[in-house]
Coordinates of C-alpha atoms in Angstrom, one line a residue:
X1 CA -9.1 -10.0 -12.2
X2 CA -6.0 -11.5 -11.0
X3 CA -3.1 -9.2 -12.1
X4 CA -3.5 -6.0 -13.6
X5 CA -1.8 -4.5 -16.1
X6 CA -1.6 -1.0 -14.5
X7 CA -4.2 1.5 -12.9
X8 CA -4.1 4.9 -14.4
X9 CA -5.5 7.3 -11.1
X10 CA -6.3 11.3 -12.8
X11 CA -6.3 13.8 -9.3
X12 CA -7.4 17.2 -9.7
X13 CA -8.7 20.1 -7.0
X14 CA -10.0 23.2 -7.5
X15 CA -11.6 26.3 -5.5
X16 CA -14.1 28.9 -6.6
X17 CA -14.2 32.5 -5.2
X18 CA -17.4 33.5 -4.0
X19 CA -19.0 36.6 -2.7
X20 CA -18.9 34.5 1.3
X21 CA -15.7 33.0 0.6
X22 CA -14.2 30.3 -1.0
X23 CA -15.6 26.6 -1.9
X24 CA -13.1 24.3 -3.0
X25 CA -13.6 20.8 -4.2
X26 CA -11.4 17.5 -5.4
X27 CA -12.0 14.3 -7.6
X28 CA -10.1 11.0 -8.7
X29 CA -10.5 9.0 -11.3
X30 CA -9.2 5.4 -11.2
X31 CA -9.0 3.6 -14.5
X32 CA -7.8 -0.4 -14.5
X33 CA -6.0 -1.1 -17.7
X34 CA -6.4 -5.2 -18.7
X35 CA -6.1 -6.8 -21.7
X36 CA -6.5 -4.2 -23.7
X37 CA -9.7 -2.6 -22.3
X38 CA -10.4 0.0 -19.6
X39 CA -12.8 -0.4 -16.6
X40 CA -13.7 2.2 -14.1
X41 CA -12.2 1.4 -10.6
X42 CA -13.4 4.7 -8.9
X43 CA -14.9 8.0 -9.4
X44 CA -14.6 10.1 -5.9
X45 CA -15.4 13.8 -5.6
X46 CA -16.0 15.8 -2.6
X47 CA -15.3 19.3 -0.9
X48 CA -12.9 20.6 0.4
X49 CA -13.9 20.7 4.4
X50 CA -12.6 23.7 6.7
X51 CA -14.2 22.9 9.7
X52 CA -12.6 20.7 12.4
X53 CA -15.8 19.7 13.3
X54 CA -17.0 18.1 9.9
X55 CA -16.3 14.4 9.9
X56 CA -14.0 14.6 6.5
X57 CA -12.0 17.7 8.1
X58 CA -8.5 16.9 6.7
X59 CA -6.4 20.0 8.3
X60 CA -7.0 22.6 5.8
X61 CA -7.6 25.9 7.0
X62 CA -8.9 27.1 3.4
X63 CA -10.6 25.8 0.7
X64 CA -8.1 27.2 -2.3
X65 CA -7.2 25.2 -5.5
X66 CA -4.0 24.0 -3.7
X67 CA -6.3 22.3 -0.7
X68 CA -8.0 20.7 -3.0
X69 CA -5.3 19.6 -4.9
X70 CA -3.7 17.9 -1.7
X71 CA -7.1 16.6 -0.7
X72 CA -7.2 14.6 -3.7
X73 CA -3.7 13.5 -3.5
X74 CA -4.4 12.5 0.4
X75 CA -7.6 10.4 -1.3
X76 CA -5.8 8.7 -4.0
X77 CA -3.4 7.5 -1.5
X78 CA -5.6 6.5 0.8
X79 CA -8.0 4.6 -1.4
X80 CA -5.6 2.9 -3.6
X81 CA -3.6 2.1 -0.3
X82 CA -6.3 0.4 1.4
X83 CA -8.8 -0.7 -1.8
X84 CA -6.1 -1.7 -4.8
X85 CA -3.7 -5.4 -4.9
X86 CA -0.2 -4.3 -4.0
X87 CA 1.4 -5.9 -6.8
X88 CA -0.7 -3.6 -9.3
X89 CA 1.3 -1.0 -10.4
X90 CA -0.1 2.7 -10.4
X91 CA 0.7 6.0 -12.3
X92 CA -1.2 8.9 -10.4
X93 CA -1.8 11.6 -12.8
X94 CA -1.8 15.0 -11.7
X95 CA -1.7 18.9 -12.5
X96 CA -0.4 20.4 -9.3
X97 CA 3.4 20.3 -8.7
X98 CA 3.0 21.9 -5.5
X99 CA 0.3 19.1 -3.8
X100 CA 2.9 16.5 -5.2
X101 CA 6.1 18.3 -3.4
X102 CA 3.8 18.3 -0.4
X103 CA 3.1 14.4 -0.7
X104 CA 6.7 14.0 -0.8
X105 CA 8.4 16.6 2.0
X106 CA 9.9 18.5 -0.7
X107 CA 8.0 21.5 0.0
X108 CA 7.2 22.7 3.4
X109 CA 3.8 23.8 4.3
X110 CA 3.5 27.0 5.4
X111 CA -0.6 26.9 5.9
X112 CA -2.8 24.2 6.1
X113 CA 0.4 21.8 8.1
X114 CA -2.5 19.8 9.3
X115 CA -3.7 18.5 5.8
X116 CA 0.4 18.6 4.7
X117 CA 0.9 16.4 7.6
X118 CA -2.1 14.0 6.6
X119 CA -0.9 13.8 2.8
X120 CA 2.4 12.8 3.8
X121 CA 1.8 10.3 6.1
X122 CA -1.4 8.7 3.7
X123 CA 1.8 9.0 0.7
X124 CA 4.5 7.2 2.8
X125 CA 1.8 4.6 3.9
X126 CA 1.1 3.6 0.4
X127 CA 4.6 4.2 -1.3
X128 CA 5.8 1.3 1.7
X129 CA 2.4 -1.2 0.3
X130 CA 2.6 -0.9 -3.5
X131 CA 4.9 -2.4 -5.5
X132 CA 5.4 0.1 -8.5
X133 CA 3.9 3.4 -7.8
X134 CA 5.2 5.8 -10.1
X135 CA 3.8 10.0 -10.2
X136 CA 3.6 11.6 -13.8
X137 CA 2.6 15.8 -13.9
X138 CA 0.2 16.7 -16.4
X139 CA -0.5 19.4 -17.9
X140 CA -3.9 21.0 -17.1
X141 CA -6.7 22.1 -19.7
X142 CA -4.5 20.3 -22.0
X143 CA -6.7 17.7 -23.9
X144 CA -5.3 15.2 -21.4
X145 CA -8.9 13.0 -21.3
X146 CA -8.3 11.7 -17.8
X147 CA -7.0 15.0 -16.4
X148 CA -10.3 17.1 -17.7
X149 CA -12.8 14.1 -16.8
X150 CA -11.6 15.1 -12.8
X151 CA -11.1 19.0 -13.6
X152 CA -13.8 19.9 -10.9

């Protein structure tokens, strides 16, 4: 495929409270839009790691549902960054207003600076490659098909 029409990337994180703490997890879903069909670019999930010694340790000190929003984000920007044509243009799809404000300095982490840190640096990285990179907020549990496909 030589040019793309546009790739449609859905982000969501999550966490779940249990009785030994907290597991949090993250997913993306990258969909290529081309002459009128749809194929499947990427499907990436994973947890949310609070260990400095685990090898996908990001900077987050917790796994909550706003770690593994940013995890995702940090992913989508990463991936698309390193795996997608510049000239394609992207709309990344997401739920958390916070993660986003992260990605782009207009919030200030208080907790988890590391993985802040990390988000904005994978964001600026990939905002300075693409060529049309544009952010739309979703709502969640809305019927939005893309958003409840990565609803982990």
């Amino acid at each position: 495929i030589s040019s793309a029409t546009h790739v449609n990337v859905f982000v969501d994180g999550s966490a779940l409270r249990l009785h030994r703490g907290c597991e949090g997890g993250w997913a993306l879903l990258a969909l290529l839009s081309y002459d009128s069909r749809l194929f499947l670019l990427a499907f990436l999930y994973g947890r949310v790691q609070t260990s400095p010694k685990h090898r996908e340790y990001l900077g987050a000190d917790t796994a909550t549902n706003n770690t593994g929003e940013a995890t995702t984000q940090w992913g989508t920007h990463r991936w698309a960054g390193s795996r997608l044509p510049p000239d394609w243009p992207l709309l990344l799809e997401y739920d958390s207003i916070r993660a986003t404000a992260l990605a782009t300095g207009e919030y200030a982490a208080r907790t988890n600076i590391g993985l802040a840190s990390r988000l904005r640096g994978a964001r600026a990285s990939h905002v300075a490659k693409r060529s049309a990179l544009a952010e739309q907020h979703v709502r969640g549990h809305s019927g939005n098909v893309g958003n409840e496909l990565v609803d982990t």
